[in-house]
PDB file of C-alpha atoms and ligand atoms in Angstrom:
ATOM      1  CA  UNK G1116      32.482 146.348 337.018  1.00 47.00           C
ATOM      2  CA  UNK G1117      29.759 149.018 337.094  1.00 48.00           C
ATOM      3  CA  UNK G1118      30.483 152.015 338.315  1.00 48.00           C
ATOM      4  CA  UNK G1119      27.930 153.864 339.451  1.00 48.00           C
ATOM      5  CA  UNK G1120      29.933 156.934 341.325  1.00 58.00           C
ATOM      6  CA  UNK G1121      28.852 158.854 338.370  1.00 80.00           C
ATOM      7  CA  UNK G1122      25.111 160.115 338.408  1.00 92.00           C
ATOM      8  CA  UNK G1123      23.036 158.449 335.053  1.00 96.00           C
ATOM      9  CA  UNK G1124      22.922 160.537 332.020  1.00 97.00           C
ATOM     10  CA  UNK G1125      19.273 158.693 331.596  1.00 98.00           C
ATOM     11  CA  UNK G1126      16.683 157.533 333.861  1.00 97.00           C
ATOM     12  CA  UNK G1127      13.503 155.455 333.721  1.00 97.00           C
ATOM     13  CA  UNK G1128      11.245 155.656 336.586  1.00 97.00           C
ATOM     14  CA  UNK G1129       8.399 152.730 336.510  1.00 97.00           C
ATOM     15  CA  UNK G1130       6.976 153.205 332.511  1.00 97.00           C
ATOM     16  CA  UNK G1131       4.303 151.188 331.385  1.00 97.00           C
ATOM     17  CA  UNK G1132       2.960 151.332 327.949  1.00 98.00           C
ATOM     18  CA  UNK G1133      -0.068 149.455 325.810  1.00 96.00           C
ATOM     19  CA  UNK G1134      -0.519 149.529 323.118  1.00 95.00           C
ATOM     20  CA  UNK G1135      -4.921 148.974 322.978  1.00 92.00           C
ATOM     21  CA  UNK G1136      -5.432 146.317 325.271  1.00 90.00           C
ATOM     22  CA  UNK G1137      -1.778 144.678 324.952  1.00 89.00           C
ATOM     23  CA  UNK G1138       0.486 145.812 328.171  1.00 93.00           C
ATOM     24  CA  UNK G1139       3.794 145.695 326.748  1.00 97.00           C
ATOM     25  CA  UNK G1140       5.884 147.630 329.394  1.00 97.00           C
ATOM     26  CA  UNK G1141       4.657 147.300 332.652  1.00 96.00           C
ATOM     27  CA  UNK G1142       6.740 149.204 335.331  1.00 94.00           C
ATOM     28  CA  UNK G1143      10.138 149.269 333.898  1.00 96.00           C
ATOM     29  CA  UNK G1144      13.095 150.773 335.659  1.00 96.00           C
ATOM     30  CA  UNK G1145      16.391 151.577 334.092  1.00 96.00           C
ATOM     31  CA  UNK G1146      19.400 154.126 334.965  1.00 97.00           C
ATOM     32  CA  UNK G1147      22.138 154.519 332.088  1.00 97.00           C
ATOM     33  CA  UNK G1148      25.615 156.129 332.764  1.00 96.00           C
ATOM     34  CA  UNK G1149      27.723 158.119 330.348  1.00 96.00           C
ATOM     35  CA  UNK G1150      30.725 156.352 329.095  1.00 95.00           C
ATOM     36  CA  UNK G1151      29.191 152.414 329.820  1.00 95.00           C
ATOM     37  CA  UNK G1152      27.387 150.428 326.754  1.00 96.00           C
ATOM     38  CA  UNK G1153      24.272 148.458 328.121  1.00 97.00           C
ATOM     39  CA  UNK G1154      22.820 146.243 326.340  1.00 97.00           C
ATOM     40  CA  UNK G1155      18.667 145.576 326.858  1.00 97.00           C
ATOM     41  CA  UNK G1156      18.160 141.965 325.648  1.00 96.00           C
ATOM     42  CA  UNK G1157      14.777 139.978 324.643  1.00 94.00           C
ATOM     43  CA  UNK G1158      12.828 138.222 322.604  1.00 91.00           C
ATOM     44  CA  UNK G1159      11.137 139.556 319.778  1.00 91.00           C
ATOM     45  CA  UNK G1160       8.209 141.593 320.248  1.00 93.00           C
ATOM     46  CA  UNK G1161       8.589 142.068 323.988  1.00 95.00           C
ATOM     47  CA  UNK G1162       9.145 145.406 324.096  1.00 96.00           C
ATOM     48  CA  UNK G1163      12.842 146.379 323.404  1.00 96.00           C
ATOM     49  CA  UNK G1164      11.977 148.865 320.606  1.00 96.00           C
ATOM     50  CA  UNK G1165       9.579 150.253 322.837  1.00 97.00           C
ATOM     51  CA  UNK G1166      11.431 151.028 325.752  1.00 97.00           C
ATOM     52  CA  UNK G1167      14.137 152.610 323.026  1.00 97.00           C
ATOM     53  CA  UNK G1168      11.299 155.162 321.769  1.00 97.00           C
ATOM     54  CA  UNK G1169      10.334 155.874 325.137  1.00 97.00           C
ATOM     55  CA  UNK G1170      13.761 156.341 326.173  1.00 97.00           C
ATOM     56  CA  UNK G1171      14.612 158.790 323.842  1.00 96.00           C
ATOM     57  CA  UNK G1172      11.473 160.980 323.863  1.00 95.00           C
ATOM     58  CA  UNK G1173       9.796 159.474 320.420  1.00 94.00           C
ATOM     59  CA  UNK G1174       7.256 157.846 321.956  1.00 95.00           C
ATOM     60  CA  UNK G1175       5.218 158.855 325.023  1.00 95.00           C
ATOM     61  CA  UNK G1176       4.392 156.282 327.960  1.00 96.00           C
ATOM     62  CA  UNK G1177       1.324 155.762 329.159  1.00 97.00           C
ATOM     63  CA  UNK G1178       2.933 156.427 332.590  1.00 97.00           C
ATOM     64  CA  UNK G1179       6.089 157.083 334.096  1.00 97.00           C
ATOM     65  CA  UNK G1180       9.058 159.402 333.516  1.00 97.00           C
ATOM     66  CA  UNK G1181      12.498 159.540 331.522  1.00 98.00           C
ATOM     67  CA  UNK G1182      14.876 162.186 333.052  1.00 98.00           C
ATOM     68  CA  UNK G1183      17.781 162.835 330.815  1.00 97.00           C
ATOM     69  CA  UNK G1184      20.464 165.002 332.865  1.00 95.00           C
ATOM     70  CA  UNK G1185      17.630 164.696 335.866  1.00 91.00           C
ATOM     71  CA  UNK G1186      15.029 167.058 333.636  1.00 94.00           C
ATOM     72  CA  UNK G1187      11.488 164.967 332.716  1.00 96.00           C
ATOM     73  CA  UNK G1188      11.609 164.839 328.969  1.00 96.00           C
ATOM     74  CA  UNK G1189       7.814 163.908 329.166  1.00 93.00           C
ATOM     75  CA  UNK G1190       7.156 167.409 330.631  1.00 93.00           C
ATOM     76  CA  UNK G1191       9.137 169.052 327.694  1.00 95.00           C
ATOM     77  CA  UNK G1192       7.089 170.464 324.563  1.00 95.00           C
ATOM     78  CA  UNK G1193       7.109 168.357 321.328  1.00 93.00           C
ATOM     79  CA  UNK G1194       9.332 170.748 319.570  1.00 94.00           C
ATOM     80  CA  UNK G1195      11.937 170.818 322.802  1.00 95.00           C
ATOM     81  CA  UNK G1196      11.687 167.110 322.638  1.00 94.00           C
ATOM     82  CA  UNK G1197      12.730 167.503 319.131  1.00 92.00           C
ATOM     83  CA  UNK G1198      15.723 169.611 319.454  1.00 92.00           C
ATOM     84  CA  UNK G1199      17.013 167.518 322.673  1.00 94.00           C
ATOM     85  CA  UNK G1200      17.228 164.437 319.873  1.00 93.00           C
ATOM     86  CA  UNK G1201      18.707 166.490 317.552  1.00 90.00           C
ATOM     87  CA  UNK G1202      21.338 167.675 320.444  1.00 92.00           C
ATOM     88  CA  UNK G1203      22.301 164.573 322.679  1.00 96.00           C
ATOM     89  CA  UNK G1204      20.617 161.710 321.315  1.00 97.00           C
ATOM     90  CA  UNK G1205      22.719 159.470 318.348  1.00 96.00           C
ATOM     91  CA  UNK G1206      20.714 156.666 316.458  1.00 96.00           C
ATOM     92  CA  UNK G1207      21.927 153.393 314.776  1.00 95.00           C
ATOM     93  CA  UNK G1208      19.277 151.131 313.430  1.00 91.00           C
ATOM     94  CA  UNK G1209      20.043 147.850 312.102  1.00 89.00           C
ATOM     95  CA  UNK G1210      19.928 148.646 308.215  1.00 85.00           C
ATOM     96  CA  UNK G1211      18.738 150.983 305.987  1.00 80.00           C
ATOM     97  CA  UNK G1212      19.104 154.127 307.621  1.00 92.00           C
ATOM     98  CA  UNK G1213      21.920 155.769 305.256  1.00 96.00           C
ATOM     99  CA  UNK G1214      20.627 157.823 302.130  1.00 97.00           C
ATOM    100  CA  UNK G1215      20.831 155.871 299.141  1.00 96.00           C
ATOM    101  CA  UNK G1216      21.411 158.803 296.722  1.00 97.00           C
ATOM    102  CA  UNK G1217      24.216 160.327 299.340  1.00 97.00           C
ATOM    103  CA  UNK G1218      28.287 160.018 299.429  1.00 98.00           C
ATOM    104  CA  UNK G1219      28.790 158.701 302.576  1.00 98.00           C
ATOM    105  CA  UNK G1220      30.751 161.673 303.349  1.00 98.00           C
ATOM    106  CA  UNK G1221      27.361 163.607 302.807  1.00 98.00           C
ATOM    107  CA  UNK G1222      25.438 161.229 304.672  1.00 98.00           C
ATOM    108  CA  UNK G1223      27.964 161.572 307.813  1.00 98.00           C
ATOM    109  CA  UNK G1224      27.438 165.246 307.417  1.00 98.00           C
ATOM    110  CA  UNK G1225      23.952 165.191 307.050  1.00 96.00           C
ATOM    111  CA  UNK G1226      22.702 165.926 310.740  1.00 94.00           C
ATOM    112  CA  UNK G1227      24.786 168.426 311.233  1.00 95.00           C
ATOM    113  CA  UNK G1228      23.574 170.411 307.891  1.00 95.00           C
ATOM    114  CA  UNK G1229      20.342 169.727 309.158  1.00 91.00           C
ATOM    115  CA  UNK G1230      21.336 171.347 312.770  1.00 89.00           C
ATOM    116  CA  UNK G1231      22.276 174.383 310.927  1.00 93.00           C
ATOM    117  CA  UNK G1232      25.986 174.132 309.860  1.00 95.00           C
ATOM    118  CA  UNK G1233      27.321 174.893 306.635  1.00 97.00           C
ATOM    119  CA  UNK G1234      28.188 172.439 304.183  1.00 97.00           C
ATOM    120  CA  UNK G1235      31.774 172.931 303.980  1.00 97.00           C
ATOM    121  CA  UNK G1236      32.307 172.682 307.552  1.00 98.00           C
ATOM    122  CA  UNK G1237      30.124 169.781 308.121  1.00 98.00           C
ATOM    123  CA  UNK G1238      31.865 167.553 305.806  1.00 98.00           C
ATOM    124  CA  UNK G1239      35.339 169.020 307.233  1.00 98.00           C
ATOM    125  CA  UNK G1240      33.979 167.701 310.308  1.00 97.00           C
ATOM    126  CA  UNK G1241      32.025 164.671 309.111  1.00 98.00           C
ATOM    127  CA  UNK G1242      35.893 163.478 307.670  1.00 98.00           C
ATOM    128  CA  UNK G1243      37.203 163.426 310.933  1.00 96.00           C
ATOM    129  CA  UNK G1244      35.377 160.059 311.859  1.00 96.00           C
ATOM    130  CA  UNK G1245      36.276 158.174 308.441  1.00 97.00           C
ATOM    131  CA  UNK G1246      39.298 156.910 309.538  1.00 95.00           C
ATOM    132  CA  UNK G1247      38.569 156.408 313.084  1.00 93.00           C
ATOM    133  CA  UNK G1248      36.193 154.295 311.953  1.00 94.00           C
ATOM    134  CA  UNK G1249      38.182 152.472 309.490  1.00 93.00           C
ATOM    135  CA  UNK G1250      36.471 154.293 306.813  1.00 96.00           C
ATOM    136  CA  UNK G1251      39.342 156.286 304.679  1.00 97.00           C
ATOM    137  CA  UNK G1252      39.123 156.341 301.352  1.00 97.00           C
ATOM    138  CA  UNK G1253      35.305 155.347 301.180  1.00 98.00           C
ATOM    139  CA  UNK G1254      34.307 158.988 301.373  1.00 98.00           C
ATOM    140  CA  UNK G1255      32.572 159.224 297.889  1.00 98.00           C
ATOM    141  CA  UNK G1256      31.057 155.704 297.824  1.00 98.00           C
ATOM    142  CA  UNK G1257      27.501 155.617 298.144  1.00 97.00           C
ATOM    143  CA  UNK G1258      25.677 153.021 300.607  1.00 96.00           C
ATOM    144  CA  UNK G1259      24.889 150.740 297.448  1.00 95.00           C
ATOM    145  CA  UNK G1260      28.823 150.671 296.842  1.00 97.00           C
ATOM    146  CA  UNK G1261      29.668 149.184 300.089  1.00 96.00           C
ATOM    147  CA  UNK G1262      29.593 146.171 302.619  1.00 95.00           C
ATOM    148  CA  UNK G1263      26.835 145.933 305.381  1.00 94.00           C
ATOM    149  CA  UNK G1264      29.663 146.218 307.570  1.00 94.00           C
ATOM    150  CA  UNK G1265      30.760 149.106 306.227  1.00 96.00           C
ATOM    151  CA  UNK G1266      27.486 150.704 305.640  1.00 96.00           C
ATOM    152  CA  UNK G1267      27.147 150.375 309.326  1.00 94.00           C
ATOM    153  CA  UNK G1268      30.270 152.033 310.153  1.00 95.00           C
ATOM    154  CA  UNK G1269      29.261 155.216 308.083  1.00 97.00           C
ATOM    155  CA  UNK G1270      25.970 155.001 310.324  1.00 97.00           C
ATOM    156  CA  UNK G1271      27.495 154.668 313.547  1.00 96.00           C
ATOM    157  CA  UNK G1272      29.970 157.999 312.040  1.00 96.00           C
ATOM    158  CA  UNK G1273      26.490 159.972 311.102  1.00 97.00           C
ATOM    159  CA  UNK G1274      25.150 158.710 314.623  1.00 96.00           C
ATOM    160  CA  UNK G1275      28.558 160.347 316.074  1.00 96.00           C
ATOM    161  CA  UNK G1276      29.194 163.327 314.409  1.00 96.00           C
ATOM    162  CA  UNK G1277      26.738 165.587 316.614  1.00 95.00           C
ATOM    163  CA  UNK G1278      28.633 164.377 319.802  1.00 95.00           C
ATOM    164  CA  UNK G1279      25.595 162.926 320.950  1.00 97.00           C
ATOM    165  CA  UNK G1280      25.608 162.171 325.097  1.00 97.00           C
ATOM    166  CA  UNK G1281      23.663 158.940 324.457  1.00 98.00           C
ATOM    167  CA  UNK G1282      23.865 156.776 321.625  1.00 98.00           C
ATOM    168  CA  UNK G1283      21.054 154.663 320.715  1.00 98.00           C
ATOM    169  CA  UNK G1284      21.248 151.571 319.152  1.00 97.00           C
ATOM    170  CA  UNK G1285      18.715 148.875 317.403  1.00 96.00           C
ATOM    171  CA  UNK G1286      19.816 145.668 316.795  1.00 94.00           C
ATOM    172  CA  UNK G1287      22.596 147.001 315.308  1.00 94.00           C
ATOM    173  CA  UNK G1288      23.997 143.862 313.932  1.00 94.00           C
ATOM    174  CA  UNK G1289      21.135 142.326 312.873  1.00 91.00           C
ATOM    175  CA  UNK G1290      22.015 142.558 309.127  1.00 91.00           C
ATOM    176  CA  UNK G1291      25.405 141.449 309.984  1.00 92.00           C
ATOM    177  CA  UNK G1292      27.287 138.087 309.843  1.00 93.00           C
ATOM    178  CA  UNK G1293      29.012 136.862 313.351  1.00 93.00           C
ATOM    179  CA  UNK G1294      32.954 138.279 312.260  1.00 93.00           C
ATOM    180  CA  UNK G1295      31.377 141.505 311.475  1.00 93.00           C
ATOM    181  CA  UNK G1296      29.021 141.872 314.046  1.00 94.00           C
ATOM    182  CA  UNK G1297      31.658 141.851 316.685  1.00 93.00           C
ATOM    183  CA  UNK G1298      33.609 144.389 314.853  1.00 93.00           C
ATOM    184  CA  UNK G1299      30.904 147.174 314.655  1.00 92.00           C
ATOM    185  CA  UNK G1300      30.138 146.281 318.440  1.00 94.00           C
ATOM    186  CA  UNK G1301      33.694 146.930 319.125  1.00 94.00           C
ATOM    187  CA  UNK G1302      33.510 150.014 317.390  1.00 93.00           C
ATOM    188  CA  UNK G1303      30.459 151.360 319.211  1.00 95.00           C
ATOM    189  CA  UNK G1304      31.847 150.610 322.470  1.00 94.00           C
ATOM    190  CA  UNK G1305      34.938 152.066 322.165  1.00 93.00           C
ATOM    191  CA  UNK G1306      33.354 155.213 320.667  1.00 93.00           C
ATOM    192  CA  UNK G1307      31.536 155.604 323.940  1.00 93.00           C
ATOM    193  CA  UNK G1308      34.227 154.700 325.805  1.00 92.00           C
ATOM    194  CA  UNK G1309      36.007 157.477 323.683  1.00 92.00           C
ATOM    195  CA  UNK G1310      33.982 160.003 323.830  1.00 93.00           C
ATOM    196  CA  UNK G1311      31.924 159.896 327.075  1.00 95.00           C
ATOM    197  CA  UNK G1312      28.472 158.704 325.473  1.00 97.00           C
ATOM    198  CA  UNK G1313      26.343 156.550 327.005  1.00 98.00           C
ATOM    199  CA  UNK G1314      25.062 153.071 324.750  1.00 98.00           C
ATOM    200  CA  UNK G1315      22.584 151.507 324.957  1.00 98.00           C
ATOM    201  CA  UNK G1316      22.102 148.663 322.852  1.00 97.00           C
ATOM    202  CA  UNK G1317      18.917 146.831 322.386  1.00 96.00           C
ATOM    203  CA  UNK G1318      19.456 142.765 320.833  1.00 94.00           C
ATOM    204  CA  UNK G1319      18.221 139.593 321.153  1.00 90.00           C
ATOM    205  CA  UNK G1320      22.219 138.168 320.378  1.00 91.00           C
ATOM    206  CA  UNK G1321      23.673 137.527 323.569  1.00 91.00           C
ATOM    207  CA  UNK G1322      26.811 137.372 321.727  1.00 91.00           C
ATOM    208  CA  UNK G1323      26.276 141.415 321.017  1.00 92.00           C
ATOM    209  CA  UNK G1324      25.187 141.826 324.431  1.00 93.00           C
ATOM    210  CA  UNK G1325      28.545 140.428 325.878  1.00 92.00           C
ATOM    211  CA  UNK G1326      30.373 143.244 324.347  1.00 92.00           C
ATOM    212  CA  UNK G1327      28.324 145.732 326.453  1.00 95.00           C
ATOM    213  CA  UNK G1328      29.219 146.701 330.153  1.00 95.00           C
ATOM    214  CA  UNK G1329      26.208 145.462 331.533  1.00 95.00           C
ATOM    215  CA  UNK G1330      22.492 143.453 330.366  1.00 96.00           C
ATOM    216  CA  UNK G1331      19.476 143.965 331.420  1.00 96.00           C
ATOM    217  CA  UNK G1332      16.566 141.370 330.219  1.00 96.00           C
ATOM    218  CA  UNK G1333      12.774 142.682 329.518  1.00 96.00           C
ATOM    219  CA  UNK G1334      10.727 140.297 331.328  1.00 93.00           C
ATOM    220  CA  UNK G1335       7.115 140.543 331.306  1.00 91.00           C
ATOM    221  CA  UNK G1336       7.392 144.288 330.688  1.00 93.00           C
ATOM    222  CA  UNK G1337       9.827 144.831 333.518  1.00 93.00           C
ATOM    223  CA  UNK G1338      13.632 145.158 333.389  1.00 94.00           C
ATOM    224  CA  UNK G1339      15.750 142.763 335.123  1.00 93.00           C
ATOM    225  CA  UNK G1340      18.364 144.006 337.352  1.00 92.00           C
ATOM    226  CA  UNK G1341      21.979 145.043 335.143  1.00 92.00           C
ATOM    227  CA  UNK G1342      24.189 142.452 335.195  1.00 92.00           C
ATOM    228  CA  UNK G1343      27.719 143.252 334.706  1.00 91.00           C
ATOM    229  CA  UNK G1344      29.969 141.756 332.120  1.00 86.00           C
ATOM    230  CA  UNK G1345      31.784 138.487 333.663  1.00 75.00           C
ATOM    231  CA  UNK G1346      28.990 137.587 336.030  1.00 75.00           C
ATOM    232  CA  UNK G1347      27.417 134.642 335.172  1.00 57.00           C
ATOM    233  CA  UNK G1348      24.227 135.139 333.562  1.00 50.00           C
TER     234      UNK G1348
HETATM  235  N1  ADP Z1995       2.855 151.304 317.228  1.00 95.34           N
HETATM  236  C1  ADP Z1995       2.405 150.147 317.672  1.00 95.34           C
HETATM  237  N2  ADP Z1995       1.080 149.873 317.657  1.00 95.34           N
HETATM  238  C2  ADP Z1995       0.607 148.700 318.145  1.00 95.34           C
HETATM  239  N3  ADP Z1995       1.378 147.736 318.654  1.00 95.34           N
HETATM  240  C3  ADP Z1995       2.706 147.947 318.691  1.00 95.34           C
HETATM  241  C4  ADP Z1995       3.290 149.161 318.203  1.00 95.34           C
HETATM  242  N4  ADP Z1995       4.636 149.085 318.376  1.00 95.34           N
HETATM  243  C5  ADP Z1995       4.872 147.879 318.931  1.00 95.34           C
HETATM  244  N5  ADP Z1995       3.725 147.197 319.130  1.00 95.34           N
HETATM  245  C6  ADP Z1995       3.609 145.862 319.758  1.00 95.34           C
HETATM  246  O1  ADP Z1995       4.251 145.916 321.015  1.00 95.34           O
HETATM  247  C7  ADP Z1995       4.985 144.729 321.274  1.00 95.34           C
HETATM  248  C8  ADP Z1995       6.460 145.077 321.492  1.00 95.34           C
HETATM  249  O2  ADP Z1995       7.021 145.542 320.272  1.00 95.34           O
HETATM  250  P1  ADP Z1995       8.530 145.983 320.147  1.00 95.34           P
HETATM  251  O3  ADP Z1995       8.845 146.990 321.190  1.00 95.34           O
HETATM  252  O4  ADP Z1995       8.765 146.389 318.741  1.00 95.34           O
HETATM  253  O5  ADP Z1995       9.303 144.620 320.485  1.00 95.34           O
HETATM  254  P2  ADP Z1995      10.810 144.191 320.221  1.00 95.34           P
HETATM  255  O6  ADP Z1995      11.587 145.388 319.773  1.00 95.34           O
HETATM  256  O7  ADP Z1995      11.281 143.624 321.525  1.00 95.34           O
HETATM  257  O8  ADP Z1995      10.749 143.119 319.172  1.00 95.34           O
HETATM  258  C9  ADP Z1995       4.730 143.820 320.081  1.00 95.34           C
HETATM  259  O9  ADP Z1995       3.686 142.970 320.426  1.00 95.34           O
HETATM  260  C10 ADP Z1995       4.326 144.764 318.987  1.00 95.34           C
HETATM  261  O10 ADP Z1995       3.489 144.148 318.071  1.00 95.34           O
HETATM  262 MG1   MG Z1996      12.572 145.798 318.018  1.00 95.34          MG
END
């Protein structure tokens, strides 16, 4: 059941965003809590990617707020907007995110080189997820060298590795057969279960969305009310 003694991590107070003449969020309303996976659920092209862009400070709405910790990350300045990302926001997209040339151990590492650390200790720290995430012994393999599935799990690891207070998440299966779908979804939910981050998973498989804590629908550029996981829906 949702609990909801905890305050949200992340807020959405009424958005709406067009893009020209199309409305494609129109009022939408959404609180997240740490530790829960929700999963936002829709049809193609009604707006899911959208509200995960506006959600995490990439994309501006037209109007409306996102508080993250209660502060309005629309008031922030582009670069403070940049280095919240960088801080407390994790991203998994659905393929194609991992660098090609990279180790995986490098690619794992990767954001927190680019945060500042040095090599050495990132990948000392980058190891720690491999095996976690069923990874060991795939350190050195490039993303060419691997399964989707397991391409995935070195993304959700990179997504990870800057302890991230929400994880974001874009049809993260949708490269993925049914057997190995379910085990990445596993996998995401209990590393926010595990470590306190907040998911938030955007598909259009409600098979994906069952995994989560609770659903929400976009309908007609407004969220549905969260249902939680075992009510009928
Ligand atoms: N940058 C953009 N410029 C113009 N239209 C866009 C842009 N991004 C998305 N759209 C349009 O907004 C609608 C919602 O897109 P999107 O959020 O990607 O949907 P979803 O992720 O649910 O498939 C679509 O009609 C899409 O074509
Ligand atoms: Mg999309």
């Amino acid at each position: 059941m949702q609990t909801t003694s905890k305050s949200p991590i992340l807020t959405a107070r009424n958005i709406v965003k067009q893009f020209g003449s199309a409305p494609v969020l129109q009022n939408a309303s959404l609180d997240i809590y740490p530790g829960r996976a929700i999963a936002i659920m829709g049809p193609s092209g009604s707006g899911k990617s959208t509200l995960l862009h506006i959600l995490s400070g990439i994309l501006q709405p037209d109007s409306g707020e996102v508080l993250f910790s209660g502060r309005a990350i629309q008031a922030l300045k582009e670069a403070e907007r940049t280095a919240l990302r960088r801080s407390s926001f994790g991203f998994v997209f659905q393929s194609g995110q991992l660098l090609p040339e990279l180790p995986a151990l490098e690619n794992v590492a990767l954001p927190l080189i680019l945060g500042g650390a040095k090599v050495d200790a990132a990948k000392q720290q980058a190891a720690g997820y491999f095996s976690p995430l069923g990874l060991a012994g795939l350190e050195n393999r490039r993303p060419g060298e691997m399964s989707g599935g397991q391409a995935q799990r070195v993304a959700i690891a990179r997504a990870l590795v800057t302890r991230p207070a929400v994880l974001f998440a874009d049809e993260p299966t949708g490269a993925l057969d049914a057997h190995t779908s379910h085990e990445v979804m596993t996998l995401l939910c209990e590393a926010s279960r595990h470590t306190g981050a907040a998911l938030v998973v955007v598909t259009h498989d409600p098979e994906v969305a069952h995994s989560c804590d609770s659903t929400v629908h976009v309908r007609e550029g407004q969220l549905t009310a969260p249902i939680a996981k075992g009510e009928t829906w």
